[in-house]
PDB file of C-alpha atoms in Angstrom:
ATOM      1  CA  MET A   1      87.986 134.921 -43.871  1.00 49.00           C
ATOM      2  CA  ASP A   2      90.243 136.731 -41.397  1.00 57.00           C
ATOM      3  CA  THR A   3      90.230 135.672 -37.754  1.00 79.00           C
ATOM      4  CA  GLN A   4      86.868 136.394 -36.179  1.00 88.00           C
ATOM      5  CA  LEU A   5      86.347 138.398 -33.024  1.00 94.00           C
ATOM      6  CA  THR A   6      85.833 135.972 -30.140  1.00 95.00           C
ATOM      7  CA  LYS A   7      82.459 136.009 -28.418  1.00 95.00           C
ATOM      8  CA  LYS A   8      84.155 136.848 -25.124  1.00 96.00           C
ATOM      9  CA  ASP A   9      86.059 139.850 -26.516  1.00 97.00           C
ATOM     10  CA  LEU A  10      82.950 141.056 -28.345  1.00 97.00           C
ATOM     11  CA  TYR A  11      80.747 140.736 -25.258  1.00 97.00           C
ATOM     12  CA  GLU A  12      83.245 142.418 -22.925  1.00 97.00           C
ATOM     13  CA  SER A  13      83.855 145.251 -25.386  1.00 98.00           C
ATOM     14  CA  VAL A  14      80.168 145.961 -25.949  1.00 98.00           C
ATOM     15  CA  LYS A  15      79.682 145.812 -22.184  1.00 98.00           C
ATOM     16  CA  THR A  16      82.401 148.467 -21.802  1.00 98.00           C
ATOM     17  CA  LEU A  17      80.498 150.792 -24.142  1.00 98.00           C
ATOM     18  CA  VAL A  18      77.197 150.106 -22.378  1.00 98.00           C
ATOM     19  CA  GLU A  19      78.780 151.108 -19.074  1.00 98.00           C
ATOM     20  CA  LEU A  20      79.852 154.469 -20.536  1.00 97.00           C
ATOM     21  CA  GLU A  21      76.329 155.842 -20.664  1.00 95.00           C
ATOM     22  CA  ASP A  22      77.575 159.056 -19.051  1.00 97.00           C
ATOM     23  CA  LYS A  23      79.928 159.673 -22.010  1.00 97.00           C
ATOM     24  CA  PRO A  24      77.763 160.977 -24.874  1.00 97.00           C
ATOM     25  CA  HIS A  25      80.515 161.073 -27.521  1.00 97.00           C
ATOM     26  CA  ILE A  26      83.020 158.214 -27.716  1.00 98.00           C
ATOM     27  CA  HIS A  27      86.114 157.882 -29.891  1.00 97.00           C
ATOM     28  CA  LEU A  28      87.459 154.397 -30.635  1.00 98.00           C
ATOM     29  CA  CYS A  29      91.015 155.333 -31.501  1.00 96.00           C
ATOM     30  CA  GLN A  30      92.842 152.031 -32.120  1.00 96.00           C
ATOM     31  CA  HIS A  31      93.997 150.752 -35.507  1.00 94.00           C
ATOM     32  CA  LYS A  32      91.879 147.590 -35.925  1.00 95.00           C
ATOM     33  CA  LEU A  33      89.106 149.180 -37.965  1.00 96.00           C
ATOM     34  CA  PHE A  34      87.143 146.007 -38.830  1.00 97.00           C
ATOM     35  CA  THR A  35      87.283 144.801 -35.226  1.00 97.00           C
ATOM     36  CA  LEU A  36      86.180 148.172 -33.857  1.00 98.00           C
ATOM     37  CA  PHE A  37      83.344 148.324 -36.352  1.00 98.00           C
ATOM     38  CA  SER A  38      81.966 144.979 -35.146  1.00 98.00           C
ATOM     39  CA  ILE A  39      82.118 146.137 -31.528  1.00 98.00           C
ATOM     40  CA  ALA A  40      80.511 149.515 -32.171  1.00 98.00           C
ATOM     41  CA  PHE A  41      77.866 148.124 -34.501  1.00 98.00           C
ATOM     42  CA  GLN A  42      76.863 145.416 -32.050  1.00 98.00           C
ATOM     43  CA  TYR A  43      76.576 148.108 -29.389  1.00 98.00           C
ATOM     44  CA  MET A  44      74.297 150.126 -31.674  1.00 98.00           C
ATOM     45  CA  LEU A  45      72.090 147.072 -32.259  1.00 97.00           C
ATOM     46  CA  PHE A  46      71.855 146.498 -28.504  1.00 97.00           C
ATOM     47  CA  ARG A  47      71.096 150.163 -27.845  1.00 98.00           C
ATOM     48  CA  SER A  48      68.391 150.174 -30.516  1.00 98.00           C
ATOM     49  CA  THR A  49      66.448 147.512 -28.599  1.00 97.00           C
ATOM     50  CA  LYS A  50      66.517 149.634 -25.435  1.00 97.00           C
ATOM     51  CA  TYR A  51      65.914 153.021 -27.096  1.00 97.00           C
ATOM     52  CA  PRO A  52      63.866 152.553 -30.290  1.00 98.00           C
ATOM     53  CA  GLY A  53      64.274 155.246 -32.894  1.00 98.00           C
ATOM     54  CA  ALA A  54      66.601 156.229 -35.721  1.00 98.00           C
ATOM     55  CA  TYR A  55      70.281 155.241 -35.874  1.00 98.00           C
ATOM     56  CA  ILE A  56      72.731 156.731 -38.388  1.00 98.00           C
ATOM     57  CA  ILE A  57      75.709 154.812 -39.744  1.00 98.00           C
ATOM     58  CA  ARG A  58      78.030 157.297 -41.487  1.00 97.00           C
ATOM     59  CA  ILE A  59      80.951 155.673 -43.342  1.00 97.00           C
ATOM     60  CA  GLU A  60      83.695 157.594 -45.136  1.00 94.00           C
ATOM     61  CA  ASP A  61      82.772 156.298 -48.605  1.00 93.00           C
ATOM     62  CA  SER A  62      81.012 153.449 -50.411  1.00 93.00           C
ATOM     63  CA  GLN A  63      84.311 151.589 -50.948  1.00 94.00           C
ATOM     64  CA  LEU A  64      84.875 151.410 -47.199  1.00 96.00           C
ATOM     65  CA  ALA A  65      81.257 150.341 -46.680  1.00 97.00           C
ATOM     66  CA  ASP A  66      81.773 147.430 -49.065  1.00 97.00           C
ATOM     67  CA  LYS A  67      84.947 146.397 -47.215  1.00 96.00           C
ATOM     68  CA  LEU A  68      83.211 146.528 -43.847  1.00 97.00           C
ATOM     69  CA  ALA A  69      80.329 144.426 -45.193  1.00 97.00           C
ATOM     70  CA  LYS A  70      82.832 141.763 -46.223  1.00 96.00           C
ATOM     71  CA  ARG A  71      85.469 141.993 -43.486  1.00 96.00           C
ATOM     72  CA  ALA A  72      83.752 142.982 -40.245  1.00 97.00           C
ATOM     73  CA  LYS A  73      84.852 140.580 -37.522  1.00 97.00           C
ATOM     74  CA  ASP A  74      81.493 138.978 -36.782  1.00 96.00           C
ATOM     75  CA  PRO A  75      78.878 137.484 -39.138  1.00 96.00           C
ATOM     76  CA  LEU A  76      75.906 139.514 -37.865  1.00 96.00           C
ATOM     77  CA  SER A  77      77.594 142.866 -38.540  1.00 97.00           C
ATOM     78  CA  ARG A  78      78.577 141.733 -42.041  1.00 97.00           C
ATOM     79  CA  LYS A  79      75.089 140.458 -42.856  1.00 96.00           C
ATOM     80  CA  PHE A  80      73.353 143.538 -41.446  1.00 97.00           C
ATOM     81  CA  LEU A  81      75.550 145.999 -43.329  1.00 97.00           C
ATOM     82  CA  GLN A  82      75.128 144.058 -46.567  1.00 97.00           C
ATOM     83  CA  ALA A  83      71.363 144.472 -46.151  1.00 96.00           C
ATOM     84  CA  LEU A  84      71.796 148.175 -45.317  1.00 97.00           C
ATOM     85  CA  LEU A  85      73.919 149.056 -48.372  1.00 96.00           C
ATOM     86  CA  LEU A  86      70.788 149.299 -50.502  1.00 90.00           C
ATOM     87  CA  PRO A  87      68.415 151.049 -50.073  1.00 92.00           C
ATOM     88  CA  ARG A  88      70.425 152.540 -47.114  1.00 96.00           C
ATOM     89  CA  LYS A  89      67.494 152.147 -44.722  1.00 96.00           C
ATOM     90  CA  TYR A  90      66.787 149.002 -42.731  1.00 96.00           C
ATOM     91  CA  LYS A  91      64.325 148.177 -39.961  1.00 96.00           C
ATOM     92  CA  TYR A  92      65.599 146.290 -36.925  1.00 96.00           C
ATOM     93  CA  ASP A  93      63.044 145.422 -34.271  1.00 95.00           C
ATOM     94  CA  ASN A  94      61.369 148.799 -33.527  1.00 97.00           C
ATOM     95  CA  SER A  95      64.229 150.939 -34.823  1.00 98.00           C
ATOM     96  CA  TYR A  96      65.472 152.081 -38.220  1.00 98.00           C
ATOM     97  CA  PHE A  97      69.093 152.205 -39.330  1.00 98.00           C
ATOM     98  CA  TYR A  98      70.200 154.680 -42.004  1.00 98.00           C
ATOM     99  CA  LEU A  99      73.414 154.677 -44.018  1.00 98.00           C
ATOM    100  CA  ASP A 100      75.147 157.709 -45.475  1.00 96.00           C
ATOM    101  CA  PHE A 101      78.695 158.815 -46.290  1.00 95.00           C
ATOM    102  CA  PHE A 102      80.980 161.756 -45.547  1.00 91.00           C
ATOM    103  CA  HIS A 103      80.030 163.432 -48.822  1.00 87.00           C
ATOM    104  CA  ILE A 104      77.206 165.878 -48.089  1.00 87.00           C
ATOM    105  CA  GLY A 105      75.365 164.800 -51.240  1.00 86.00           C
ATOM    106  CA  SER A 106      74.542 161.507 -49.491  1.00 92.00           C
ATOM    107  CA  TRP A 107      72.873 163.155 -46.494  1.00 93.00           C
ATOM    108  CA  GLN A 108      69.455 163.770 -48.030  1.00 92.00           C
ATOM    109  CA  LEU A 109      67.912 160.667 -46.432  1.00 92.00           C
ATOM    110  CA  THR A 110      69.308 161.298 -42.951  1.00 95.00           C
ATOM    111  CA  ASN A 111      68.577 165.041 -43.071  1.00 93.00           C
ATOM    112  CA  ASN A 112      64.884 164.176 -43.328  1.00 94.00           C
ATOM    113  CA  ILE A 113      64.855 162.249 -40.036  1.00 96.00           C
ATOM    114  CA  PRO A 114      63.120 164.265 -37.293  1.00 96.00           C
ATOM    115  CA  LYS A 115      65.905 165.254 -34.891  1.00 94.00           C
ATOM    116  CA  GLU A 116      63.977 164.091 -31.835  1.00 96.00           C
ATOM    117  CA  LYS A 117      63.857 160.539 -33.230  1.00 97.00           C
ATOM    118  CA  ILE A 118      67.622 160.134 -33.696  1.00 98.00           C
ATOM    119  CA  ARG A 119      69.011 158.072 -30.834  1.00 98.00           C
ATOM    120  CA  ALA A 120      72.645 157.535 -31.862  1.00 98.00           C
ATOM    121  CA  ALA A 121      75.146 157.664 -34.719  1.00 98.00           C
ATOM    122  CA  LEU A 122      78.201 155.605 -35.651  1.00 98.00           C
ATOM    123  CA  THR A 123      80.892 157.228 -37.803  1.00 97.00           C
ATOM    124  CA  ILE A 124      83.747 155.284 -39.414  1.00 97.00           C
ATOM    125  CA  LYS A 125      86.737 157.125 -40.861  1.00 95.00           C
ATOM    126  CA  ASN A 126      89.317 155.373 -43.003  1.00 90.00           C
ATOM    127  CA  SER A 127      92.570 157.102 -43.907  1.00 75.00           C
ATOM    128  CA  SER A 128      91.765 160.173 -45.999  1.00 68.00           C
ATOM    129  CA  SER A 129      93.436 163.361 -44.789  1.00 62.00           C
ATOM    130  CA  LYS A 130      90.572 165.443 -46.238  1.00 64.00           C
ATOM    131  CA  PRO A 131      87.547 163.148 -46.076  1.00 67.00           C
ATOM    132  CA  MET A 132      85.003 165.865 -46.846  1.00 64.00           C
ATOM    133  CA  THR A 133      86.559 166.766 -50.206  1.00 58.00           C
ATOM    134  CA  GLU A 134      87.743 163.414 -51.579  1.00 53.00           C
ATOM    135  CA  PHE A 135      84.633 162.824 -53.662  1.00 49.00           C
ATOM    136  CA  LEU A 136      83.558 166.256 -54.805  1.00 48.00           C
ATOM    137  CA  THR A 137      81.548 166.536 -57.991  1.00 46.00           C
ATOM    138  CA  ASP A 138      82.392 169.146 -60.604  1.00 43.00           C
ATOM    139  CA  ASP A 139      80.294 171.587 -58.609  1.00 48.00           C
ATOM    140  CA  PRO A 140      82.014 172.107 -55.235  1.00 46.00           C
ATOM    141  CA  GLU A 141      78.828 173.399 -53.656  1.00 47.00           C
ATOM    142  CA  ASP A 142      76.244 171.131 -52.029  1.00 46.00           C
ATOM    143  CA  VAL A 143      73.052 172.039 -50.244  1.00 46.00           C
ATOM    144  CA  VAL A 144      72.485 170.969 -46.662  1.00 46.00           C
ATOM    145  CA  GLU A 145      68.813 171.221 -45.824  1.00 44.00           C
ATOM    146  CA  GLY A 146      68.141 174.297 -43.760  1.00 42.00           C
ATOM    147  CA  SER A 147      71.678 175.604 -44.240  1.00 46.00           C
ATOM    148  CA  GLY A 148      71.660 177.065 -47.728  1.00 48.00           C
ATOM    149  CA  SER A 149      74.494 176.567 -50.181  1.00 52.00           C
ATOM    150  CA  ILE A 150      77.764 175.366 -48.652  1.00 59.00           C
ATOM    151  CA  ASN A 151      81.209 175.203 -50.232  1.00 67.00           C
ATOM    152  CA  ILE A 152      82.527 171.866 -48.962  1.00 65.00           C
ATOM    153  CA  SER A 153      86.158 172.851 -49.333  1.00 66.00           C
ATOM    154  CA  ASP A 154      85.601 175.604 -46.742  1.00 72.00           C
ATOM    155  CA  LEU A 155      84.112 173.290 -44.119  1.00 75.00           C
ATOM    156  CA  PRO A 156      86.079 171.983 -41.113  1.00 80.00           C
ATOM    157  CA  GLU A 157      87.713 168.624 -41.809  1.00 78.00           C
ATOM    158  CA  ASP A 158      85.663 166.985 -39.047  1.00 85.00           C
ATOM    159  CA  TYR A 159      82.332 168.475 -40.149  1.00 89.00           C
ATOM    160  CA  TYR A 160      81.029 164.966 -40.912  1.00 90.00           C
ATOM    161  CA  ILE A 161      81.133 164.144 -37.185  1.00 92.00           C
ATOM    162  CA  ARG A 162      80.896 167.638 -35.654  1.00 90.00           C
ATOM    163  CA  LEU A 163      77.411 168.128 -37.089  1.00 90.00           C
ATOM    164  CA  LEU A 164      76.270 164.821 -35.553  1.00 95.00           C
ATOM    165  CA  ARG A 165      77.741 165.628 -32.154  1.00 94.00           C
ATOM    166  CA  GLU A 166      75.755 168.847 -32.092  1.00 92.00           C
ATOM    167  CA  SER A 167      72.404 167.139 -32.701  1.00 92.00           C
ATOM    168  CA  VAL A 168      72.661 163.452 -31.721  1.00 97.00           C
ATOM    169  CA  PRO A 169      72.642 162.418 -28.045  1.00 97.00           C
ATOM    170  CA  LYS A 170      75.066 159.486 -28.478  1.00 98.00           C
ATOM    171  CA  THR A 171      77.852 159.147 -31.035  1.00 98.00           C
ATOM    172  CA  ILE A 172      80.688 156.698 -31.567  1.00 98.00           C
ATOM    173  CA  THR A 173      83.515 157.603 -33.930  1.00 97.00           C
ATOM    174  CA  ILE A 174      86.035 155.071 -35.227  1.00 97.00           C
ATOM    175  CA  ALA A 175      89.174 156.860 -36.396  1.00 96.00           C
ATOM    176  CA  TYR A 176      92.853 155.993 -36.017  1.00 94.00           C
ATOM    177  CA  ASN A 177      95.513 158.648 -35.495  1.00 90.00           C
ATOM    178  CA  CYS A 178      92.926 161.399 -35.057  1.00 91.00           C
ATOM    179  CA  ASP A 179      91.818 163.720 -32.289  1.00 91.00           C
ATOM    180  CA  PHE A 180      88.330 165.130 -31.863  1.00 91.00           C
ATOM    181  CA  GLU A 181      87.095 167.746 -29.431  1.00 88.00           C
ATOM    182  CA  ASP A 182      84.573 166.777 -26.771  1.00 91.00           C
ATOM    183  CA  THR A 183      84.982 163.025 -27.234  1.00 96.00           C
ATOM    184  CA  TYR A 184      85.992 160.321 -24.757  1.00 97.00           C
ATOM    185  CA  LYS A 185      88.702 157.976 -26.039  1.00 97.00           C
ATOM    186  CA  VAL A 186      88.246 154.249 -25.467  1.00 98.00           C
ATOM    187  CA  SER A 187      90.813 151.503 -26.043  1.00 96.00           C
ATOM    188  CA  PHE A 188      90.224 147.768 -25.675  1.00 97.00           C
ATOM    189  CA  PRO A 189      93.004 145.814 -23.937  1.00 95.00           C
ATOM    190  CA  PHE A 190      92.873 142.779 -26.239  1.00 95.00           C
ATOM    191  CA  ILE A 191      93.871 144.934 -29.229  1.00 95.00           C
ATOM    192  CA  LYS A 192      97.649 145.143 -29.295  1.00 89.00           C
ATOM    193  CA  GLU A 193      99.450 148.413 -29.909  1.00 82.00           C
ATOM    194  CA  LYS A 194     100.498 148.938 -33.496  1.00 72.00           C
ATOM    195  CA  GLU A 195     104.275 148.644 -33.677  1.00 60.00           C
ATOM    196  CA  GLU A 196     106.609 149.261 -36.570  1.00 49.00           C
ATOM    197  CA  LYS A 197     109.737 147.227 -37.271  1.00 49.00           C
ATOM    198  CA  ALA A 198     112.554 148.167 -39.618  1.00 43.00           C
ATOM    199  CA  PHE A 199     113.092 145.550 -42.348  1.00 44.00           C
ATOM    200  CA  GLN A 200     115.609 146.236 -45.116  1.00 50.00           C
ATOM    201  CA  GLY A 201     114.987 149.962 -44.892  1.00 50.00           C
ATOM    202  CA  VAL A 202     111.191 149.650 -44.887  1.00 51.00           C
ATOM    203  CA  ASN A 203     108.838 149.995 -41.907  1.00 49.00           C
ATOM    204  CA  ILE A 204     106.636 146.911 -41.621  1.00 45.00           C
ATOM    205  CA  SER A 205     103.792 146.516 -39.151  1.00 48.00           C
ATOM    206  CA  SER A 206     104.422 143.934 -36.434  1.00 46.00           C
ATOM    207  CA  ASP A 207     101.132 142.144 -37.184  1.00 48.00           C
ATOM    208  CA  VAL A 208     102.130 141.215 -40.748  1.00 46.00           C
ATOM    209  CA  ASN A 209     101.992 137.437 -41.282  1.00 48.00           C
ATOM    210  CA  PHE A 210     105.091 136.693 -43.339  1.00 36.00           C
ATOM    211  CA  ASP A 211     103.818 133.172 -44.112  1.00 44.00           C
ATOM    212  CA  LYS A 212     101.019 134.697 -46.204  1.00 43.00           C
ATOM    213  CA  LEU A 213     103.257 136.907 -48.320  1.00 38.00           C
ATOM    214  CA  GLU A 214     103.547 135.920 -51.958  1.00 36.00           C
ATOM    215  CA  LYS A 215     106.911 134.387 -52.895  1.00 33.00           C
TER     216      LYS A 215
END
């Protein structure tokens, strides 16, 4: 298992998000995706105990969801997401968590949640340049309840989060190297900047552990 997030860093980071109650839409923009997921997910769990209701977890695709369930940086986030993978609805205290993906075809469950019951949403983007169209079926049109027939390829690239920002009072988006309108960027000081070093003509990230490379 990779190095776990320390209790101190996790506590201080969640506390930072709690103190940003006046910022409805937050963007976690650093590169440590599994670390940021643990922080944001723990915040969502905390928030759900204060504001019972429905919470949406929207992950780019099922492959990323599986990775997060195995590699999130704290055991509770891993265990919770593993339980949420199927049937994509899980009760926690007096709240319900729902899982869907960027592909509109997976939104049927979350579209049926009464809007007034949705308290917050967490969105996790991986690295796809066109996340809405990566997993199209043979028929490029999908139906969004109340919206008629929509051609996904014509939608804005950030539709997966834009739609949530328009209807959910609190959102957190995890996405590296991206910019979103009307969001407040947050960086955590214990996460080091991602640096690139030249090595025999190839750019290698500074956090690569050369001792673990196969010989």
